[in-house]
PDB file of C-alpha atoms in Angstrom:
ATOM      1  CA  MET A   6     169.428  46.079 165.697  1.00 84.00           C
ATOM      2  CA  LEU A   7     170.386  46.131 162.036  1.00 83.00           C
ATOM      3  CA  GLU A   8     172.299  48.899 160.278  1.00 85.00           C
ATOM      4  CA  ARG A   9     171.460  49.473 156.598  1.00 84.00           C
ATOM      5  CA  ASN A  10     173.541  52.348 155.281  1.00 86.00           C
ATOM      6  CA  ASP A  11     174.192  50.611 151.978  1.00 84.00           C
ATOM      7  CA  ALA A  12     172.464  52.812 149.407  1.00 84.00           C
ATOM      8  CA  ALA A  13     174.750  53.585 146.457  1.00 85.00           C
ATOM      9  CA  ILE A  14     173.827  57.283 146.677  1.00 88.00           C
ATOM     10  CA  ARG A  15     175.974  57.514 149.829  1.00 89.00           C
ATOM     11  CA  ALA A  16     179.128  57.244 147.683  1.00 89.00           C
ATOM     12  CA  LEU A  17     178.204  60.485 145.888  1.00 91.00           C
ATOM     13  CA  GLU A  18     178.267  62.236 149.248  1.00 92.00           C
ATOM     14  CA  GLY A  19     181.511  60.592 150.329  1.00 93.00           C
ATOM     15  CA  LEU A  20     179.776  58.530 152.994  1.00 93.00           C
ATOM     16  CA  PRO A  21     180.749  54.919 153.711  1.00 91.00           C
ATOM     17  CA  GLU A  22     178.332  52.119 152.842  1.00 89.00           C
ATOM     18  CA  GLN A  23     177.762  49.885 155.842  1.00 86.00           C
ATOM     19  CA  LYS A  24     175.494  46.953 156.532  1.00 85.00           C
ATOM     20  CA  GLY A  25     175.451  44.657 159.542  1.00 86.00           C
ATOM     21  CA  VAL A  26     174.208  43.796 162.993  1.00 88.00           C
ATOM     22  CA  LEU A  27     174.816  46.486 165.606  1.00 89.00           C
ATOM     23  CA  PHE A  28     173.246  44.661 168.552  1.00 89.00           C
ATOM     24  CA  GLY A  29     171.652  41.275 169.168  1.00 90.00           C
ATOM     25  CA  GLU A  30     171.367  38.288 166.862  1.00 87.00           C
ATOM     26  CA  SER A  31     171.513  38.331 163.082  1.00 83.00           C
ATOM     27  CA  VAL A  32     168.046  37.857 161.581  1.00 80.00           C
ATOM     28  CA  SER A  33     167.466  38.071 157.826  1.00 78.00           C
ATOM     29  CA  GLU A  34     163.640  37.918 157.813  1.00 83.00           C
ATOM     30  CA  VAL A  35     161.035  38.969 160.322  1.00 85.00           C
ATOM     31  CA  VAL A  36     157.229  38.661 160.434  1.00 89.00           C
ATOM     32  CA  ILE A  37     155.370  41.625 161.921  1.00 86.00           C
ATOM     33  CA  GLU A  38     151.676  41.616 162.823  1.00 88.00           C
ATOM     34  CA  ASP A  39     149.881  44.957 162.530  1.00 84.00           C
ATOM     35  CA  HIS A  40     146.123  45.263 163.061  1.00 81.00           C
ATOM     36  CA  GLY A  41     145.647  41.534 162.440  1.00 82.00           C
ATOM     37  CA  MET A  42     147.666  41.536 159.198  1.00 80.00           C
ATOM     38  CA  LYS A  43     150.996  39.727 158.902  1.00 83.00           C
ATOM     39  CA  PHE A  44     153.881  41.164 156.902  1.00 82.00           C
ATOM     40  CA  CYS A  45     157.169  39.417 156.139  1.00 83.00           C
ATOM     41  CA  TYR A  46     160.180  41.689 155.713  1.00 82.00           C
ATOM     42  CA  ASP A  47     163.565  40.743 154.266  1.00 81.00           C
ATOM     43  CA  LEU A  48     165.793  42.889 156.454  1.00 80.00           C
ATOM     44  CA  ALA A  49     169.133  41.843 155.021  1.00 75.00           C
ATOM     45  CA  GLY A  50     168.444  41.472 151.295  1.00 76.00           C
ATOM     46  CA  GLY A  51     165.460  43.683 150.567  1.00 72.00           C
ATOM     47  CA  GLN A  52     165.577  47.054 148.855  1.00 71.00           C
ATOM     48  CA  LYS A  53     165.229  48.674 152.279  1.00 70.00           C
ATOM     49  CA  THR A  54     164.376  47.234 155.674  1.00 66.00           C
ATOM     50  CA  GLY A  55     160.697  47.056 154.729  1.00 69.00           C
ATOM     51  CA  GLY A  56     158.345  48.297 157.438  1.00 74.00           C
ATOM     52  CA  PHE A  57     157.389  51.926 157.086  1.00 79.00           C
ATOM     53  CA  LEU A  58     155.327  53.311 159.964  1.00 79.00           C
ATOM     54  CA  ASP A  59     153.913  56.133 157.836  1.00 85.00           C
ATOM     55  CA  GLN A  60     152.077  53.520 155.714  1.00 82.00           C
ATOM     56  CA  ARG A  61     150.298  51.890 158.656  1.00 84.00           C
ATOM     57  CA  GLU A  62     146.985  53.664 158.039  1.00 87.00           C
ATOM     58  CA  ASN A  63     147.126  52.817 154.315  1.00 83.00           C
ATOM     59  CA  ARG A  64     147.617  49.114 155.076  1.00 81.00           C
ATOM     60  CA  THR A  65     144.688  49.218 157.498  1.00 83.00           C
ATOM     61  CA  ALA A  66     142.477  50.925 154.883  1.00 84.00           C
ATOM     62  CA  ALA A  67     143.418  48.318 152.256  1.00 80.00           C
ATOM     63  CA  LYS A  68     142.388  45.553 154.666  1.00 80.00           C
ATOM     64  CA  LYS A  69     138.730  46.625 154.323  1.00 81.00           C
ATOM     65  CA  TYR A  70     138.777  45.967 150.584  1.00 80.00           C
ATOM     66  CA  ALA A  71     140.964  42.860 150.542  1.00 77.00           C
ATOM     67  CA  ARG A  72     138.715  40.749 152.798  1.00 75.00           C
ATOM     68  CA  GLY A  73     141.504  38.267 153.488  1.00 71.00           C
ATOM     69  CA  ARG A  74     142.565  37.942 149.835  1.00 73.00           C
ATOM     70  CA  LEU A  75     145.496  40.168 149.048  1.00 67.00           C
ATOM     71  CA  LEU A  76     148.714  39.572 147.151  1.00 65.00           C
ATOM     72  CA  ASP A  77     150.988  42.534 146.593  1.00 67.00           C
ATOM     73  CA  CYS A  78     152.611  41.853 143.206  1.00 66.00           C
ATOM     74  CA  PHE A  79     154.133  45.288 142.798  1.00 65.00           C
ATOM     75  CA  CYS A  80     156.445  45.697 145.753  1.00 66.00           C
ATOM     76  CA  TYR A  81     159.451  43.762 146.919  1.00 59.00           C
ATOM     77  CA  THR A  82     157.908  42.772 150.280  1.00 56.00           C
ATOM     78  CA  GLY A  83     155.149  40.728 148.612  1.00 47.00           C
TER      79      GLY A  83
END
């Protein structure tokens, strides 16, 4: 379990910035498979932790058009 409370905006609210492993082993990258598509997330160094459940249907819809050929050049998760 990874904690990512390291957004600079927290300082404006007087909140501490924290980042680290809360439980288990330290893992910097993880590959998740969702509906037959594989996504690699940089948990430690990325803008955020990466996987957003609310975008699951959008990724599935994009799969129909990509037909196995998709490169995301406009987001940090690639």
